[in-house]
Structure formats: C-alpha cells, structure tokens
Amino acid sequence: MKKSFSRILLGVGFIAAAVLLVVNQLNLLSFRLGFMTIILGIIFLALVIKGLIDRSIYLTVFSLAFLVITFSKDLHIEKMLSPMKILFIALLIAIGLSLLFTHSFRPKISVNKEIGDTTVEENGNNIVIDHRMGDTSRYVHSQHLESIQINASMGDINVYLDDAKAAGNRVDVNLNASMGDVTLFVPLSWRVENHLRTTLGDVTIKGESNGGGPTLVLQGKANMGDVEINYV
C-alpha cells in the first residue's frame, strides 16, 4: 500500500508539472518561472514525499533544502542564504532529528508471501519476468537457476528466490525497472554483488550472507524506484 501510494503521488506530481508548465507558458501566473525551475521543483517535491513515506529523515530534509534552493530567487532569499548555507542548515537539522527520532523513523521490514495482487510461480534455468502496473509476487522454484531478467514498469514486484538453487556459483539478475519498487528475497547462503545503475532510487540490502553459497550478481538499471534485497 505504501509503495502504491508513493507511486500515485509521483504520478500526480508529473501531471501537476505539465499543468504548471502550460499555465506558465500562457502567462497566467503573476510571476514567471523557468522551465528547469518547475522540473526541479517537482522532482524535489516528489523526493520530499518519498522521504516522508519511507520515514527517511535525511532524504526529506535535504530534498526540502534543494527545493528551497531551487526557488530561492522567487522567494527573494538568495542574497541572505547561499546554497551552501542552506545545505549546512539542512545537515544540522537532519543530524538533530536523527538523534531525536532514530527509532521512530526506522522503517519496518515485513516478510510476507501473501503480499501482492497476483502470485505466479516460476521455473526454468533462465527466467524472464515481465510486469507492468500494480503489485505482484513471483516465486522462483528452479533447481538449476542461471539467470533472471526482470522487466518492470509502474508497479511493485516481489521476487522470492528462497526456494531456488543455482546451477553454478553465480546467478545473474538483470533488472530493467522504472517507476516501481523491486524486492528480492534470497537465501542466507547467497552473496550479493551489486552493479545496478539507479536514478532517483536506492539499493538496500537487509541482513548479511553467512557465506558458502553462489553469488547473485545484480546488474541493469532502475529509475524512480528502490531495489531492496532481503535475506530470508
């Protein structure tokens, strides 16, 4: 639900950006905003919302700081507060809030195989998962797994590998995701090697490998979405 709500807000933000651009170009505003100012403003506002939803103090505070920097000229504060001063103030605020609210802002992780609108079981050595819009869960039962190709857009996907076995000492996960979160659940013995390229998103590994298993090599790209790997 949280991920879907975040995606909805992001979508509304892009629509709002388009409307604001049209209104601005038609000179219907009492002030004039530059094209890049509007785009950056929408991006940083989306990051503020994402930070609040994810309960990330640093993402929220620094996104707000960059939002203020973007509109500093329109707010007539550029002479009083330079970008470096604003960022330094943001750093102090973020550190202070972290010391006060670290536990309450820490996100909770719940491993639940019933999450998702659809559930599909996957078998085979080389698996391709295509998903668009909505939430889904995929369970991989292959006993000779070599690679997984995940193509996902505008939707959240959970991929469970805890019942899978690698064909060799390496499993390649090639990811092509946009505007959605991807969560992988891997066995404790597997190691993770991350080569993923991300834009407006993060790669988070929850837990640690106890070693002795194959290496999951994560590669590809993820845009406007987070990738999370959980050891189970």
Coordinates of N, CA and C in Angstrom, one line a residue, residues 6-224:
S6 N 3.0 5.9 -2.8 CA 4.1 6.7 -3.3 C 4.1 6.9 -4.8
R7 N 3.8 5.8 -5.5 CA 3.8 5.9 -7.0 C 2.6 6.8 -7.5
I8 N 1.5 6.8 -6.8 CA 0.4 7.6 -7.1 C 0.7 9.1 -7.0
L9 N 1.4 9.4 -5.8 CA 1.8 10.8 -5.6 C 2.8 11.3 -6.6
L10 N 3.7 10.4 -7.0 CA 4.7 10.7 -8.1 C 4.0 11.0 -9.4
G11 N 3.0 10.2 -9.7 CA 2.3 10.4 -11.0 C 1.5 11.7 -11.0
V12 N 0.9 12.0 -9.8 CA 0.2 13.3 -9.7 C 1.2 14.5 -9.8
G13 N 2.4 14.3 -9.3 CA 3.4 15.3 -9.4 C 3.8 15.6 -10.8
F14 N 3.9 14.6 -11.6 CA 4.3 14.8 -13.0 C 3.2 15.5 -13.8
I15 N 1.9 15.1 -13.5 CA 0.8 15.8 -14.1 C 0.7 17.2 -13.7
A16 N 1.0 17.5 -12.4 CA 1.0 18.9 -11.9 C 2.1 19.7 -12.6
A17 N 3.2 19.0 -12.9 CA 4.3 19.7 -13.6 C 3.9 20.1 -15.0
A18 N 3.2 19.2 -15.7 CA 2.7 19.5 -17.0 C 1.7 20.7 -17.0
V19 N 0.8 20.7 -16.1 CA -0.2 21.7 -16.0 C 0.5 23.1 -15.6
L20 N 1.4 23.0 -14.7 CA 2.1 24.3 -14.4 C 2.9 24.8 -15.5
L21 N 3.5 23.9 -16.3 CA 4.3 24.4 -17.5 C 3.4 25.1 -18.5
V22 N 2.2 24.5 -18.7 CA 1.2 25.1 -19.6 C 0.8 26.5 -19.1
V23 N 0.4 26.6 -17.8 CA -0.1 27.8 -17.2 C 1.0 28.9 -17.3
N24 N 2.3 28.4 -17.0 CA 3.4 29.4 -17.0 C 3.6 29.9 -18.4
Q25 N 3.6 29.0 -19.5 CA 3.8 29.5 -20.8 C 2.7 30.4 -21.3
L26 N 1.5 30.3 -20.8 CA 0.4 31.1 -21.2 C 0.3 32.4 -20.4
N27 N 1.3 32.6 -19.6 CA 1.4 33.9 -18.8 C 0.2 34.1 -17.9
L28 N -0.3 33.0 -17.4 CA -1.5 33.1 -16.5 C -1.1 33.3 -15.0
L29 N 0.2 33.2 -14.7 CA 0.7 33.4 -13.4 C 1.1 34.9 -13.2
S30 N 1.1 35.3 -12.0 CA 1.5 36.7 -11.7 C 3.0 36.8 -11.7
F31 N 3.7 35.7 -11.7 CA 5.2 35.6 -11.8 C 5.6 34.6 -12.8
R32 N 6.8 34.7 -13.2 CA 7.4 33.8 -14.3 C 8.4 32.8 -13.7
L33 N 8.1 31.6 -14.0 CA 9.0 30.5 -13.6 C 9.7 29.9 -14.8
G34 N 11.0 29.6 -14.6 CA 11.8 29.0 -15.7 C 11.4 27.5 -15.8
F35 N 11.7 27.0 -17.0 CA 11.3 25.6 -17.3 C 12.0 24.6 -16.3
M36 N 13.3 24.8 -16.1 CA 14.1 23.9 -15.3 C 13.7 24.1 -13.8
T37 N 13.3 25.3 -13.4 CA 12.8 25.6 -12.0 C 11.6 24.7 -11.7
I38 N 10.7 24.7 -12.7 CA 9.5 23.8 -12.5 C 9.8 22.4 -12.4
I39 N 10.6 21.9 -13.3 CA 11.0 20.5 -13.4 C 11.7 20.1 -12.1
L40 N 12.7 20.9 -11.7 CA 13.5 20.6 -10.5 C 12.6 20.6 -9.2
G41 N 11.7 21.6 -9.2 CA 10.8 21.8 -8.1 C 9.9 20.5 -7.9
I42 N 9.4 20.0 -9.0 CA 8.5 18.8 -9.0 C 9.3 17.6 -8.5
I43 N 10.6 17.5 -9.0 CA 11.4 16.3 -8.6 C 11.7 16.4 -7.1
F44 N 12.1 17.5 -6.6 CA 12.5 17.6 -5.2 C 11.2 17.5 -4.3
L45 N 10.1 18.0 -4.8 CA 8.9 17.8 -4.0 C 8.5 16.3 -4.0
A46 N 8.7 15.6 -5.1 CA 8.4 14.1 -5.1 C 9.4 13.4 -4.1
L47 N 10.6 13.9 -4.0 CA 11.6 13.2 -3.1 C 11.2 13.5 -1.7
V48 N 10.7 14.7 -1.4 CA 10.2 15.1 -0.1 C 9.1 14.1 0.3
I49 N 8.1 13.9 -0.6 CA 7.0 13.0 -0.3 C 7.5 11.6 -0.1
K50 N 8.5 11.1 -0.9 CA 9.0 9.8 -0.8 C 9.8 9.7 0.6
G51 N 10.5 10.7 1.0 CA 11.2 10.7 2.2 C 10.2 10.5 3.4
L52 N 9.1 11.3 3.3 CA 8.1 11.2 4.4 C 7.5 9.8 4.5
I53 N 7.2 9.2 3.3 CA 6.5 7.9 3.2 C 7.5 6.8 3.7
D54 N 8.8 6.9 3.3 CA 9.8 6.0 3.7 C 10.4 6.3 5.1
R55 N 9.9 7.4 5.7 CA 10.4 7.8 7.1 C 11.9 7.9 7.1
S56 N 12.4 8.6 6.0 CA 13.8 8.8 5.8 C 14.1 10.3 6.2
I57 N 14.7 10.6 7.3 CA 15.0 11.9 7.7 C 15.9 12.7 6.8
Y58 N 17.0 12.1 6.4 CA 18.0 12.8 5.5 C 17.4 13.1 4.1
L59 N 16.7 12.1 3.6 CA 16.1 12.3 2.2 C 15.0 13.5 2.3
T60 N 14.2 13.5 3.3 CA 13.2 14.5 3.5 C 13.8 15.9 3.7
V61 N 14.8 16.0 4.6 CA 15.3 17.3 4.9 C 16.1 17.9 3.8
F62 N 17.0 17.0 3.1 CA 17.8 17.5 2.1 C 17.0 17.8 0.8
S63 N 15.9 17.1 0.6 CA 15.0 17.4 -0.6 C 14.4 18.7 -0.3
L64 N 14.0 19.0 0.9 CA 13.4 20.3 1.2 C 14.4 21.4 1.0
A65 N 15.7 21.1 1.4 CA 16.7 22.1 1.2 C 16.9 22.4 -0.3
F66 N 17.0 21.4 -1.1 CA 17.2 21.6 -2.5 C 15.9 22.3 -3.1
L67 N 14.8 22.0 -2.6 CA 13.6 22.7 -3.0 C 13.6 24.2 -2.7
V68 N 14.1 24.5 -1.5 CA 14.3 25.9 -1.2 C 15.4 26.6 -2.1
I69 N 16.4 25.9 -2.3 CA 17.5 26.4 -3.2 C 16.9 26.7 -4.6
T70 N 16.1 25.8 -5.1 CA 15.5 25.9 -6.4 C 14.7 27.2 -6.6
F71 N 13.9 27.5 -5.5 CA 13.0 28.6 -5.5 C 13.5 29.8 -4.7
S72 N 14.8 29.8 -4.4 CA 15.4 30.9 -3.6 C 15.2 32.3 -4.2
K73 N 15.4 32.3 -5.6 CA 15.2 33.6 -6.2 C 13.8 34.1 -6.2
D74 N 12.9 33.2 -6.4 CA 11.4 33.6 -6.4 C 11.0 33.9 -4.9
L75 N 11.7 33.3 -3.9 CA 11.4 33.6 -2.5 C 12.1 34.9 -2.0
H76 N 13.0 35.4 -2.9 CA 13.8 36.6 -2.5 C 14.7 36.4 -1.3
I77 N 15.3 35.2 -1.2 CA 16.2 34.9 -0.1 C 17.6 34.5 -0.6
E78 N 17.8 34.6 -1.9 CA 19.1 34.2 -2.4 C 20.3 35.0 -1.9
K79 N 20.0 36.3 -1.6 CA 21.1 37.1 -1.0 C 21.4 36.9 0.4
M80 N 20.4 36.4 1.1 CA 20.5 36.2 2.6 C 21.1 34.8 2.9
L81 N 20.6 33.8 2.1 CA 21.0 32.4 2.3 C 21.6 31.8 1.0
S82 N 22.9 31.6 1.0 CA 23.5 30.9 -0.1 C 23.2 29.4 -0.1
P83 N 23.3 28.7 -1.3 CA 23.1 27.3 -1.3 C 23.9 26.5 -0.3
M84 N 25.1 26.9 -0.1 CA 26.0 26.2 0.9 C 25.4 26.4 2.3
K85 N 24.9 27.6 2.6 CA 24.4 27.8 4.0 C 23.1 27.0 4.2
I86 N 22.3 27.0 3.1 CA 21.0 26.2 3.2 C 21.3 24.7 3.5
L87 N 22.3 24.2 2.7 CA 22.7 22.8 2.9 C 23.3 22.5 4.3
F88 N 24.1 23.4 4.8 CA 24.7 23.3 6.1 C 23.6 23.3 7.2
I89 N 22.6 24.2 7.0 CA 21.5 24.2 8.0 C 20.7 22.9 7.9
A90 N 20.5 22.4 6.7 CA 19.8 21.1 6.5 C 20.5 20.0 7.2
L91 N 21.9 20.0 7.0 CA 22.7 18.9 7.7 C 22.5 19.0 9.2
L92 N 22.5 20.2 9.8 CA 22.4 20.3 11.2 C 21.0 19.8 11.7
I93 N 20.0 20.2 10.9 CA 18.6 19.8 11.2 C 18.5 18.3 11.1
A94 N 19.0 17.7 10.0 CA 18.9 16.2 9.8 C 19.6 15.5 10.9
I95 N 20.8 15.9 11.4 CA 21.5 15.3 12.4 C 20.7 15.4 13.7
G96 N 20.2 16.5 14.0 CA 19.4 16.7 15.2 C 18.1 15.8 15.2
L97 N 17.4 15.8 14.1 CA 16.2 14.9 14.1 C 16.6 13.5 14.2
S98 N 17.7 13.1 13.6 CA 18.1 11.7 13.6 C 18.4 11.3 15.1
L99 N 19.1 12.2 15.8 CA 19.4 11.9 17.2 C 18.1 11.8 18.1
L100 N 17.1 12.6 17.7 CA 15.8 12.6 18.5 C 14.9 11.5 18.1
F101 N 14.8 11.1 16.8 CA 13.8 10.3 16.3 C 14.3 9.0 15.5
T102 N 15.5 8.6 15.8 CA 16.1 7.5 15.0 C 15.2 6.3 15.1
H103 N 14.7 5.9 16.2 CA 13.9 4.6 16.4 C 12.5 4.8 15.7
S104 N 11.9 5.9 15.9 CA 10.5 6.1 15.4 C 10.5 6.2 13.9
F105 N 11.7 6.7 13.3 CA 11.7 6.8 11.8 C 12.3 5.6 11.1
R106 N 12.7 4.6 11.9 CA 13.4 3.5 11.2 C 12.3 2.6 10.6
P107 N 12.4 2.4 9.2 CA 11.4 1.6 8.6 C 11.3 0.2 9.0
K108 N 10.1 -0.4 9.1 CA 10.0 -1.8 9.5 C 9.9 -2.7 8.3
I109 N 10.6 -3.8 8.4 CA 10.6 -4.8 7.3 C 9.7 -6.0 7.7
S110 N 8.8 -6.3 6.8 CA 7.9 -7.4 7.0 C 8.0 -8.4 5.8
V111 N 8.4 -9.6 6.1 CA 8.5 -10.7 5.0 C 7.2 -11.4 5.0
N112 N 6.4 -11.2 4.0 CA 5.0 -11.8 4.0 C 4.8 -12.3 2.6
K113 N 4.6 -13.6 2.3 CA 4.5 -14.1 1.0 C 3.1 -13.9 0.5
E114 N 2.2 -13.3 1.2 CA 0.8 -13.1 0.8 C 0.6 -11.8 0.2
I115 N 1.6 -10.9 0.2 CA 1.5 -9.6 -0.3 C 1.5 -9.6 -1.9
G116 N 0.6 -8.8 -2.4 CA 0.6 -8.7 -3.9 C -0.8 -9.0 -4.5
D117 N -1.1 -8.3 -5.6 CA -2.3 -8.6 -6.3 C -2.4 -9.9 -7.0
T118 N -1.2 -10.3 -7.5 CA -1.1 -11.6 -8.2 C 0.0 -12.4 -7.7
T119 N 0.0 -13.7 -7.9 CA 1.0 -14.6 -7.4 C 1.3 -15.6 -8.6
V120 N 2.6 -15.6 -9.0 CA 2.9 -16.5 -10.1 C 4.2 -17.3 -9.7
E121 N 4.2 -18.6 -10.0 CA 5.3 -19.5 -9.7 C 6.2 -19.6 -11.0
E122 N 7.5 -19.5 -10.8 CA 8.4 -19.5 -11.9 C 9.4 -20.7 -11.8
N123 N 9.6 -21.4 -13.0 CA 10.5 -22.5 -13.0 C 11.4 -22.3 -14.3
G124 N 12.5 -23.0 -14.4 CA 13.3 -22.9 -15.5 C 14.7 -22.4 -15.1
N125 N 15.7 -22.6 -16.0 CA 17.0 -22.2 -15.8 C 17.2 -20.7 -16.0
N126 N 16.6 -20.2 -17.0 CA 16.7 -18.7 -17.4 C 15.3 -18.2 -17.4
I127 N 15.0 -17.3 -16.4 CA 13.7 -16.9 -16.2 C 13.5 -15.4 -16.7
V128 N 12.4 -15.1 -17.3 CA 12.1 -13.7 -17.7 C 10.8 -13.3 -17.0
I129 N 10.8 -12.3 -16.3 CA 9.6 -11.8 -15.6 C 9.3 -10.4 -16.2
D130 N 8.1 -10.3 -16.7 CA 7.6 -9.0 -17.3 C 6.4 -8.6 -16.4
H131 N 6.5 -7.4 -15.9 CA 5.4 -6.9 -15.1 C 5.2 -5.4 -15.3
R132 N 3.9 -5.0 -15.5 CA 3.5 -3.6 -15.7 C 2.3 -3.3 -14.9
M133 N 2.4 -2.3 -14.1 CA 1.4 -1.7 -13.3 C 0.8 -2.7 -12.2
G134 N 0.6 -2.2 -11.0 CA 0.0 -3.0 -10.0 C 1.1 -3.7 -9.2
D135 N 0.7 -4.5 -8.2 CA 1.7 -5.2 -7.3 C 1.6 -6.7 -7.7
T136 N 2.7 -7.4 -7.6 CA 2.7 -8.8 -7.9 C 3.8 -9.5 -7.1
S137 N 3.7 -10.8 -6.9 CA 4.7 -11.6 -6.3 C 5.1 -12.8 -7.2
R138 N 6.4 -13.1 -7.4 CA 6.8 -14.2 -8.2 C 7.7 -15.1 -7.4
Y139 N 7.4 -16.4 -7.4 CA 8.1 -17.4 -6.6 C 8.9 -18.3 -7.6
V140 N 10.2 -18.2 -7.4 CA 11.1 -19.0 -8.3 C 11.5 -20.3 -7.6
H141 N 11.2 -21.4 -8.3 CA 11.5 -22.7 -7.7 C 12.5 -23.5 -8.5
S142 N 13.2 -22.9 -9.4 CA 14.2 -23.5 -10.3 C 15.3 -24.1 -9.4
Q143 N 15.6 -25.4 -9.7 CA 16.7 -26.0 -9.0 C 18.0 -26.0 -9.8
H144 N 18.0 -25.3 -11.0 CA 19.2 -25.1 -11.8 C 19.2 -23.7 -12.3
L145 N 19.1 -22.7 -11.4 CA 18.9 -21.3 -11.9 C 20.2 -20.7 -12.3
E146 N 20.1 -20.1 -13.5 CA 21.3 -19.4 -14.1 C 21.1 -17.9 -14.2
S147 N 19.9 -17.4 -14.6 CA 19.7 -16.0 -14.7 C 18.2 -15.7 -14.6
I148 N 18.0 -14.4 -14.2 CA 16.6 -13.9 -14.2 C 16.7 -12.5 -14.8
Q149 N 15.8 -12.3 -15.8 CA 15.6 -11.0 -16.4 C 14.3 -10.4 -15.9
I150 N 14.3 -9.2 -15.2 CA 13.1 -8.6 -14.6 C 12.9 -7.3 -15.4
N151 N 11.7 -7.2 -16.0 CA 11.3 -6.0 -16.7 C 10.0 -5.5 -16.0
A152 N 10.1 -4.4 -15.3 CA 9.0 -3.9 -14.5 C 8.9 -2.4 -14.7
S153 N 7.6 -2.0 -14.9 CA 7.3 -0.6 -15.0 C 6.0 -0.2 -14.3
M154 N 6.1 0.9 -13.6 CA 4.9 1.4 -12.9 C 4.2 0.4 -12.1
G155 N 5.0 -0.4 -11.3 CA 4.4 -1.4 -10.5 C 5.5 -2.0 -9.5
D156 N 5.0 -2.5 -8.4 CA 5.9 -3.1 -7.4 C 5.9 -4.6 -7.6
I157 N 7.1 -5.2 -7.4 CA 7.2 -6.6 -7.6 C 8.1 -7.2 -6.5
N158 N 7.7 -8.3 -6.0 CA 8.4 -9.1 -5.0 C 8.8 -10.4 -5.7
V159 N 10.1 -10.7 -5.7 CA 10.6 -12.0 -6.3 C 11.3 -12.8 -5.2
Y160 N 10.7 -14.0 -5.0 CA 11.2 -14.9 -3.9 C 12.1 -15.9 -4.5
L161 N 13.4 -16.0 -4.0 CA 14.4 -16.9 -4.5 C 14.8 -17.9 -3.4
D162 N 14.1 -17.9 -2.3 CA 14.5 -18.7 -1.1 C 14.3 -20.2 -1.4
D163 N 13.5 -20.6 -2.4 CA 13.3 -22.0 -2.7 C 14.1 -22.4 -3.9
A164 N 14.9 -21.5 -4.5 CA 15.7 -21.7 -5.7 C 17.1 -22.2 -5.4
K165 N 17.7 -22.9 -6.3 CA 19.1 -23.4 -6.2 C 19.8 -23.0 -7.5
A166 N 21.0 -22.5 -7.4 CA 21.8 -22.1 -8.5 C 22.4 -23.3 -9.3
A167 N 22.5 -23.1 -10.6 CA 23.1 -24.1 -11.4 C 24.6 -24.2 -11.2
G168 N 25.2 -23.0 -10.9 CA 26.7 -23.0 -10.7 C 26.9 -22.1 -9.5
N169 N 28.0 -21.3 -9.5 CA 28.4 -20.5 -8.4 C 28.0 -19.0 -8.7
R170 N 27.1 -18.8 -9.7 CA 26.7 -17.4 -10.0 C 25.3 -17.4 -10.6
V171 N 24.5 -16.4 -10.1 CA 23.1 -16.2 -10.7 C 23.1 -14.7 -11.1
D172 N 22.8 -14.5 -12.4 CA 22.7 -13.1 -12.9 C 21.3 -12.6 -12.8
V173 N 21.1 -11.5 -12.2 CA 19.8 -10.8 -12.2 C 19.9 -9.5 -12.9
N174 N 19.3 -9.5 -14.1 CA 19.3 -8.3 -15.0 C 18.0 -7.5 -14.8
L175 N 18.1 -6.3 -14.3 CA 16.9 -5.6 -14.0 C 16.7 -4.4 -14.9
N176 N 15.5 -4.2 -15.4 CA 15.1 -3.0 -16.1 C 13.8 -2.5 -15.6
A177 N 13.9 -1.6 -14.6 CA 12.7 -1.2 -13.8 C 12.6 0.3 -13.9
S178 N 11.4 0.8 -13.9 CA 11.1 2.2 -13.9 C 9.8 2.5 -13.1
M179 N 9.8 3.5 -12.3 CA 8.6 3.9 -11.5 C 8.0 2.8 -10.7
G180 N 8.8 2.1 -10.0 CA 8.3 1.0 -9.2 C 9.4 0.4 -8.4
D181 N 9.0 -0.3 -7.3 CA 10.0 -0.9 -6.4 C 10.1 -2.4 -6.7
V182 N 11.3 -2.9 -6.5 CA 11.6 -4.3 -6.7 C 12.3 -4.8 -5.5
T183 N 11.7 -5.9 -4.9 CA 12.2 -6.5 -3.7 C 12.5 -8.0 -4.0
L184 N 13.8 -8.4 -3.7 CA 14.3 -9.7 -3.9 C 14.5 -10.4 -2.5
F185 N 14.0 -11.6 -2.4 CA 14.2 -12.4 -1.2 C 15.1 -13.5 -1.5
V186 N 16.3 -13.6 -0.9 CA 17.4 -14.5 -1.3 C 17.8 -15.4 -0.1
P187 N 18.3 -16.6 -0.3 CA 18.7 -17.4 0.8 C 19.9 -16.8 1.6
L188 N 20.1 -17.2 2.8 CA 21.1 -16.6 3.6 C 22.5 -17.0 3.1
S189 N 22.7 -18.1 2.4 CA 24.0 -18.5 2.0 C 24.5 -17.8 0.7
W190 N 23.6 -17.0 0.1 CA 23.9 -16.4 -1.2 C 24.6 -15.0 -0.9
R191 N 25.6 -14.7 -1.7 CA 26.3 -13.4 -1.6 C 25.7 -12.5 -2.7
V192 N 25.8 -11.2 -2.5 CA 25.2 -10.2 -3.4 C 26.3 -9.3 -3.9
E193 N 26.4 -9.2 -5.3 CA 27.3 -8.3 -5.9 C 26.5 -7.3 -6.7
N194 N 26.6 -6.0 -6.3 CA 25.7 -5.0 -6.9 C 26.4 -4.2 -8.0
H195 N 25.9 -4.2 -9.2 CA 26.4 -3.4 -10.3 C 25.3 -2.6 -10.9
L196 N 24.2 -2.4 -10.1 CA 23.0 -1.8 -10.7 C 23.2 -0.3 -10.8
R197 N 22.7 0.3 -11.9 CA 22.7 1.7 -12.0 C 21.3 2.3 -11.6
T198 N 21.3 3.3 -10.8 CA 20.0 3.8 -10.3 C 19.9 5.3 -10.5
T199 N 18.6 5.7 -10.8 CA 18.3 7.1 -10.9 C 17.1 7.4 -10.0
L200 N 17.2 8.4 -9.1 CA 16.2 8.7 -8.1 C 15.7 7.4 -7.4
G201 N 16.6 6.7 -6.9 CA 16.3 5.4 -6.2 C 17.5 4.9 -5.5
D202 N 17.3 3.9 -4.6 CA 18.4 3.3 -3.8 C 18.4 1.8 -3.9
V203 N 19.5 1.2 -3.6 CA 19.6 -0.2 -3.5 C 20.0 -0.5 -2.0
T204 N 19.1 -1.3 -1.4 CA 19.3 -1.6 0.0 C 19.4 -3.1 0.3
I205 N 20.3 -3.5 1.0 CA 20.5 -4.9 1.4 C 20.2 -5.1 2.9
K206 N 19.2 -5.9 3.2 CA 18.8 -6.1 4.6 C 19.3 -7.5 5.0
G207 N 20.2 -7.4 6.0 CA 20.7 -8.7 6.5 C 22.1 -8.9 5.9
E208 N 22.7 -10.1 6.3 CA 24.0 -10.4 5.8 C 24.1 -11.9 5.4
S209 N 24.9 -12.2 4.4 CA 25.1 -13.5 4.0 C 26.0 -14.3 5.0
N210 N 25.6 -15.6 5.2 CA 26.5 -16.4 6.0 C 27.5 -17.2 5.2
G211 N 27.5 -16.9 3.9 CA 28.6 -17.5 3.0 C 28.3 -18.9 2.6
G212 N 29.1 -19.4 1.7 CA 29.1 -20.8 1.3 C 28.2 -21.0 0.0
G213 N 27.4 -20.0 -0.4 CA 26.5 -20.2 -1.5 C 27.0 -19.5 -2.7
P214 N 26.2 -19.5 -3.8 CA 26.5 -18.8 -5.0 C 26.5 -17.2 -4.8
T215 N 26.9 -16.5 -5.9 CA 26.9 -15.1 -5.9 C 25.7 -14.6 -6.8
L216 N 24.9 -13.8 -6.2 CA 23.8 -13.1 -7.0 C 24.4 -11.8 -7.6
V217 N 24.5 -11.7 -8.9 CA 25.1 -10.5 -9.5 C 24.0 -9.6 -10.0
L218 N 23.8 -8.5 -9.4 CA 22.7 -7.6 -9.7 C 23.2 -6.5 -10.7
Q219 N 22.6 -6.5 -11.8 CA 23.0 -5.5 -12.8 C 21.8 -5.0 -13.6
G220 N 22.0 -4.0 -14.4 CA 21.0 -3.3 -15.2 C 20.7 -1.9 -14.7
K221 N 19.4 -1.5 -14.7 CA 19.1 -0.1 -14.3 C 17.8 -0.1 -13.6
A222 N 17.6 0.9 -12.7 CA 16.4 1.2 -12.0 C 16.2 2.7 -11.9
N223 N 15.0 3.1 -12.5 CA 14.7 4.6 -12.5 C 13.5 4.9 -11.7
M224 N 13.6 5.8 -10.8 CA 12.5 6.3 -9.9 C 11.9 5.1 -9.2

